[in-house]
XYZ file of C-alpha atoms in Angstrom:
306
model
C -100.442 73.246 -2.321
C -98.239 71.822 -3.810
C -96.865 73.856 -7.138
C -98.348 70.293 -9.654
C -101.463 71.188 -7.778
C -101.109 75.219 -9.258
C -99.512 74.214 -12.219
C -102.481 72.393 -13.281
C -105.765 74.881 -11.370
C -103.355 77.129 -14.241
C -103.982 75.182 -16.960
C -107.490 74.764 -16.396
C -107.702 78.124 -15.577
C -105.895 78.365 -19.411
C -107.743 75.972 -21.067
C -111.660 78.005 -19.440
C -110.344 81.174 -21.112
C -109.391 79.728 -24.589
C -112.727 78.075 -24.057
C -114.152 81.571 -23.691
C -112.097 83.434 -26.256
C -113.331 81.100 -28.783
C -116.873 81.061 -28.181
C -117.384 84.760 -27.518
C -115.732 85.215 -31.152
C -117.781 82.792 -33.233
C -120.539 84.591 -31.613
C -118.870 88.350 -33.228
C -118.707 87.052 -36.085
C -122.033 85.398 -37.029
C -123.604 87.808 -35.544
C -121.867 89.881 -38.288
C -122.607 87.681 -40.936
C -126.508 88.398 -39.986
C -126.009 91.995 -39.830
C -124.234 91.242 -43.748
C -127.099 89.256 -45.158
C -129.803 92.280 -43.395
C -127.339 94.048 -45.534
C -127.722 92.343 -48.478
C -130.638 93.541 -51.016
C -129.731 90.500 -53.450
C -131.064 87.661 -50.275
C -133.466 89.719 -48.813
C -135.321 90.250 -52.259
C -134.525 86.367 -52.421
C -135.844 85.158 -48.990
C -139.183 86.894 -49.993
C -139.709 85.663 -53.653
C -139.098 82.193 -51.618
C -141.719 82.792 -48.651
C -144.415 84.162 -52.043
C -143.628 80.396 -53.076
C -144.465 78.716 -50.619
C -147.443 80.708 -49.461
C -148.298 80.343 -53.471
C -148.097 76.763 -53.450
C -150.010 75.592 -50.630
C -152.794 78.103 -51.195
C -153.107 76.984 -54.708
C -152.745 73.614 -54.266
C -154.963 71.285 -52.428
C -152.787 70.920 -49.049
C -153.878 74.056 -47.684
C -157.284 72.994 -47.707
C -157.285 69.389 -46.775
C -154.837 68.710 -44.190
C -151.426 68.875 -42.975
C -150.403 66.301 -44.162
C -151.552 66.714 -48.031
C -150.006 70.204 -47.416
C -146.759 68.487 -46.474
C -147.466 66.634 -49.462
C -147.810 69.636 -51.061
C -144.415 71.077 -49.962
C -141.750 67.956 -49.811
C -140.719 68.222 -53.522
C -140.804 71.862 -53.086
C -138.396 72.066 -50.292
C -135.667 70.347 -51.898
C -135.659 72.216 -55.049
C -135.265 75.069 -53.546
C -133.600 75.270 -50.030
C -130.672 74.525 -51.757
C -130.418 77.319 -53.837
C -130.933 79.427 -51.482
C -128.405 77.941 -49.266
C -125.945 78.259 -52.735
C -127.381 81.867 -52.692
C -126.050 82.864 -48.536
C -123.613 80.231 -48.472
C -121.578 80.001 -51.559
C -119.671 83.106 -51.358
C -119.809 83.287 -47.255
C -115.888 82.154 -46.533
C -114.800 83.184 -50.115
C -115.937 86.867 -49.915
C -113.180 87.094 -47.023
C -110.640 85.715 -48.329
C -110.487 88.055 -51.989
C -111.296 91.155 -49.819
C -108.164 90.230 -47.563
C -109.937 90.117 -44.524
C -109.189 86.755 -43.682
C -105.596 87.516 -43.503
C -107.156 90.454 -40.933
C -108.582 87.932 -39.338
C -105.478 85.923 -38.293
C -104.055 88.812 -37.387
C -106.196 88.671 -34.661
C -105.662 85.223 -33.557
C -108.566 84.036 -34.367
C -108.952 80.064 -34.139
C -109.936 78.281 -36.956
C -113.396 76.661 -35.497
C -114.830 80.293 -33.985
C -114.377 81.731 -37.294
C -115.568 78.448 -39.421
C -118.448 77.756 -36.872
C -119.804 81.592 -36.541
C -119.809 82.164 -40.361
C -121.947 79.088 -40.783
C -124.062 79.562 -37.294
C -124.870 83.528 -38.327
C -126.474 81.934 -41.935
C -127.928 79.389 -40.478
C -130.313 81.747 -38.509
C -130.973 83.682 -40.851
C -131.016 80.834 -43.578
C -133.340 78.544 -40.786
C -135.177 81.252 -39.682
C -136.491 81.464 -43.074
C -137.358 78.340 -44.129
C -139.454 78.048 -40.851
C -140.767 80.651 -40.123
C -142.485 80.399 -44.007
C -143.419 76.978 -43.191
C -145.457 77.851 -40.009
C -146.991 80.492 -41.503
C -148.270 78.894 -44.002
C -149.335 75.799 -41.520
C -151.745 78.519 -40.662
C -153.654 77.528 -43.863
C -154.710 74.471 -42.530
C -157.411 75.554 -39.794
C -158.483 78.338 -42.027
C -158.989 76.425 -45.303
C -160.276 72.980 -44.654
C -163.488 72.350 -44.359
C -165.279 70.819 -40.493
C -164.770 67.231 -42.214
C -161.663 66.801 -44.350
C -162.175 64.327 -47.257
C -158.452 63.971 -46.845
C -159.354 61.444 -43.456
C -162.229 59.264 -45.822
C -159.033 58.513 -47.954
C -156.099 58.203 -45.439
C -155.865 56.272 -42.321
C -153.134 57.865 -41.202
C -153.986 60.495 -38.047
C -153.436 63.833 -39.441
C -153.009 66.262 -36.850
C -150.149 69.197 -36.441
C -148.647 67.049 -35.205
C -147.507 65.639 -38.344
C -146.823 69.086 -39.418
C -144.134 69.944 -36.702
C -142.453 67.301 -37.661
C -142.122 68.561 -41.207
C -140.861 71.978 -40.517
C -138.393 70.418 -38.263
C -136.826 67.927 -40.804
C -136.998 70.826 -43.189
C -134.750 72.704 -40.955
C -132.276 69.765 -40.042
C -132.148 69.048 -44.451
C -131.755 72.893 -44.485
C -128.621 73.072 -41.931
C -127.358 70.293 -43.672
C -127.266 72.268 -46.894
C -126.001 74.552 -46.369
C -123.046 72.981 -44.223
C -122.021 71.365 -47.911
C -121.876 74.933 -49.472
C -120.093 77.000 -47.033
C -117.146 73.128 -47.179
C -117.350 75.034 -50.973
C -116.644 77.976 -49.930
C -114.071 77.170 -48.037
C -112.127 75.146 -49.333
C -112.200 77.110 -53.118
C -110.115 80.481 -54.315
C -111.972 81.844 -57.237
C -116.275 83.074 -57.363
C -115.648 81.293 -60.341
C -114.977 77.924 -59.102
C -117.451 78.145 -56.348
C -120.555 78.708 -58.008
C -120.021 76.237 -60.320
C -119.204 72.773 -57.616
C -121.908 75.096 -55.629
C -124.734 74.793 -58.247
C -123.351 70.770 -59.318
C -124.037 70.411 -55.594
C -127.380 71.301 -56.029
C -127.668 69.055 -59.503
C -126.748 66.133 -58.319
C -128.988 66.865 -54.790
C -131.843 67.652 -57.003
C -131.555 65.666 -59.564
C -128.069 63.135 -60.204
C -128.458 61.174 -57.052
C -131.367 59.703 -57.808
C -131.854 59.327 -61.380
C -128.267 57.519 -60.737
C -129.759 55.277 -58.269
C -133.647 54.685 -60.616
C -131.061 54.304 -63.524
C -128.889 50.971 -61.017
C -132.067 49.391 -59.867
C -133.340 49.038 -63.727
C -130.442 47.844 -64.953
C -130.046 45.669 -61.284
C -127.052 47.178 -61.118
C -127.880 48.712 -57.179
C -129.341 45.975 -55.502
C -132.766 46.194 -53.746
C -131.372 45.410 -50.588
C -129.301 47.566 -49.983
C -131.740 50.410 -51.251
C -131.675 51.476 -47.947
C -127.902 52.033 -46.998
C -128.019 54.193 -51.021
C -130.720 56.171 -49.792
C -129.050 57.533 -47.068
C -126.202 58.758 -48.908
C -128.512 61.872 -50.815
C -129.713 64.393 -48.112
C -132.513 64.850 -50.421
C -133.067 61.130 -50.482
C -132.878 61.072 -47.087
C -134.754 63.693 -45.876
C -137.689 62.425 -48.163
C -137.478 58.682 -45.725
C -137.306 60.649 -42.564
C -140.521 63.192 -44.065
C -142.642 59.915 -45.749
C -142.157 57.702 -42.698
C -142.261 60.516 -39.501
C -144.510 63.355 -41.001
C -146.556 61.004 -44.195
C -146.102 57.499 -42.661
C -149.515 56.286 -44.598
C -150.755 57.641 -47.975
C -154.089 55.470 -49.136
C -153.892 52.882 -46.417
C -150.620 51.823 -47.401
C -147.291 52.259 -46.019
C -144.868 54.086 -48.058
C -140.931 53.287 -49.275
C -138.946 55.213 -46.932
C -135.833 54.097 -46.351
C -134.017 53.044 -42.815
C -134.842 56.423 -40.464
C -131.752 55.571 -38.431
C -129.994 55.431 -42.091
C -131.130 58.533 -42.690
C -130.379 60.749 -39.611
C -126.856 58.550 -39.653
C -126.627 60.493 -44.137
C -127.811 63.819 -42.578
C -125.540 63.995 -39.762
C -122.796 62.191 -41.801
C -122.826 64.995 -44.202
C -122.702 68.048 -41.397
C -120.616 67.105 -40.048
C -117.826 66.152 -42.604
C -118.864 69.720 -43.882
C -117.505 71.911 -41.600
C -115.194 69.425 -41.281
C -113.769 70.283 -44.292
C -114.571 74.374 -43.949
C -112.703 73.494 -41.191
C -109.902 72.215 -42.719
C -109.304 74.027 -46.227
C -110.166 77.155 -44.629
C -106.863 78.512 -44.049
C -103.411 76.402 -43.065
C -102.963 75.447 -39.755
C -99.597 77.716 -38.259
C -97.067 75.542 -36.150
C -94.918 78.037 -33.897
C -91.973 78.405 -34.953
C -88.919 76.669 -33.538
C -85.848 78.139 -31.194
C -82.527 78.115 -33.540
C -80.175 76.498 -30.950
C -77.174 77.744 -32.978
C -78.577 81.846 -33.009
C -79.011 81.492 -29.074
C -75.711 80.235 -28.967
C -74.209 82.978 -31.013
C -75.882 85.488 -28.761
C -74.850 84.284 -25.343
C -70.359 84.114 -27.509
């Protein structure tokens, strides 16, 4: 084996060891985040309140007794509103809390990569939040076969086939929406330095997602500022409207014999992906400054040599 081959093999081995260390640190931090959530009574209370609320909406609404598609329509707005609020509760202090307690500085002394830390925090919080949302929606979906009559009246007025597959699409899209909104909140937590600022920005984000962006689009259409041919692109810019469009196009499809206006599915999916990747990129960038290696001072070595 030549010297260059040995150097190349050593570089590859070092690279694999570095990747393994990054992944190991990521899962350690994710486990810590899960334990933190389980030990936080306020988050457990919010989780219970969310589950009870969703069950109540499904039980009281037309969905549980009408079919999977009516249940999806009953829960769509509910998920759009409550998931951002849950994401704020689960994520606005995720990184900021470590910064304020000094734990972030301690982790840096152990040579933890920024990617390991940010994605570990995000993974741990995401597992808890997505598990809550998906688990609750799946349990609620069990109401349909129990409450639906033998011949659902819904099928008489809706040309779309009402099946559990459509509802599962809604559950999967709800999980994706949850991941995107949580990523945005984690990005805010990494970029801020005080609880007041983090909470204010997170609340502003939730308000913009739930009300602000859609209201601006409606006002723009009414005033003629927003052209109708560019509406699909603008709808994809908001996680809520992109999520809503994907649900309407893939989980609902047809209502009352007419196709629903859902924008462009590809643009909607791309919009969610950009929000997710952009938010986590901001978190990695802002969590702590990159530390450049200290260059040796030639004058010091010369003096030492003299």
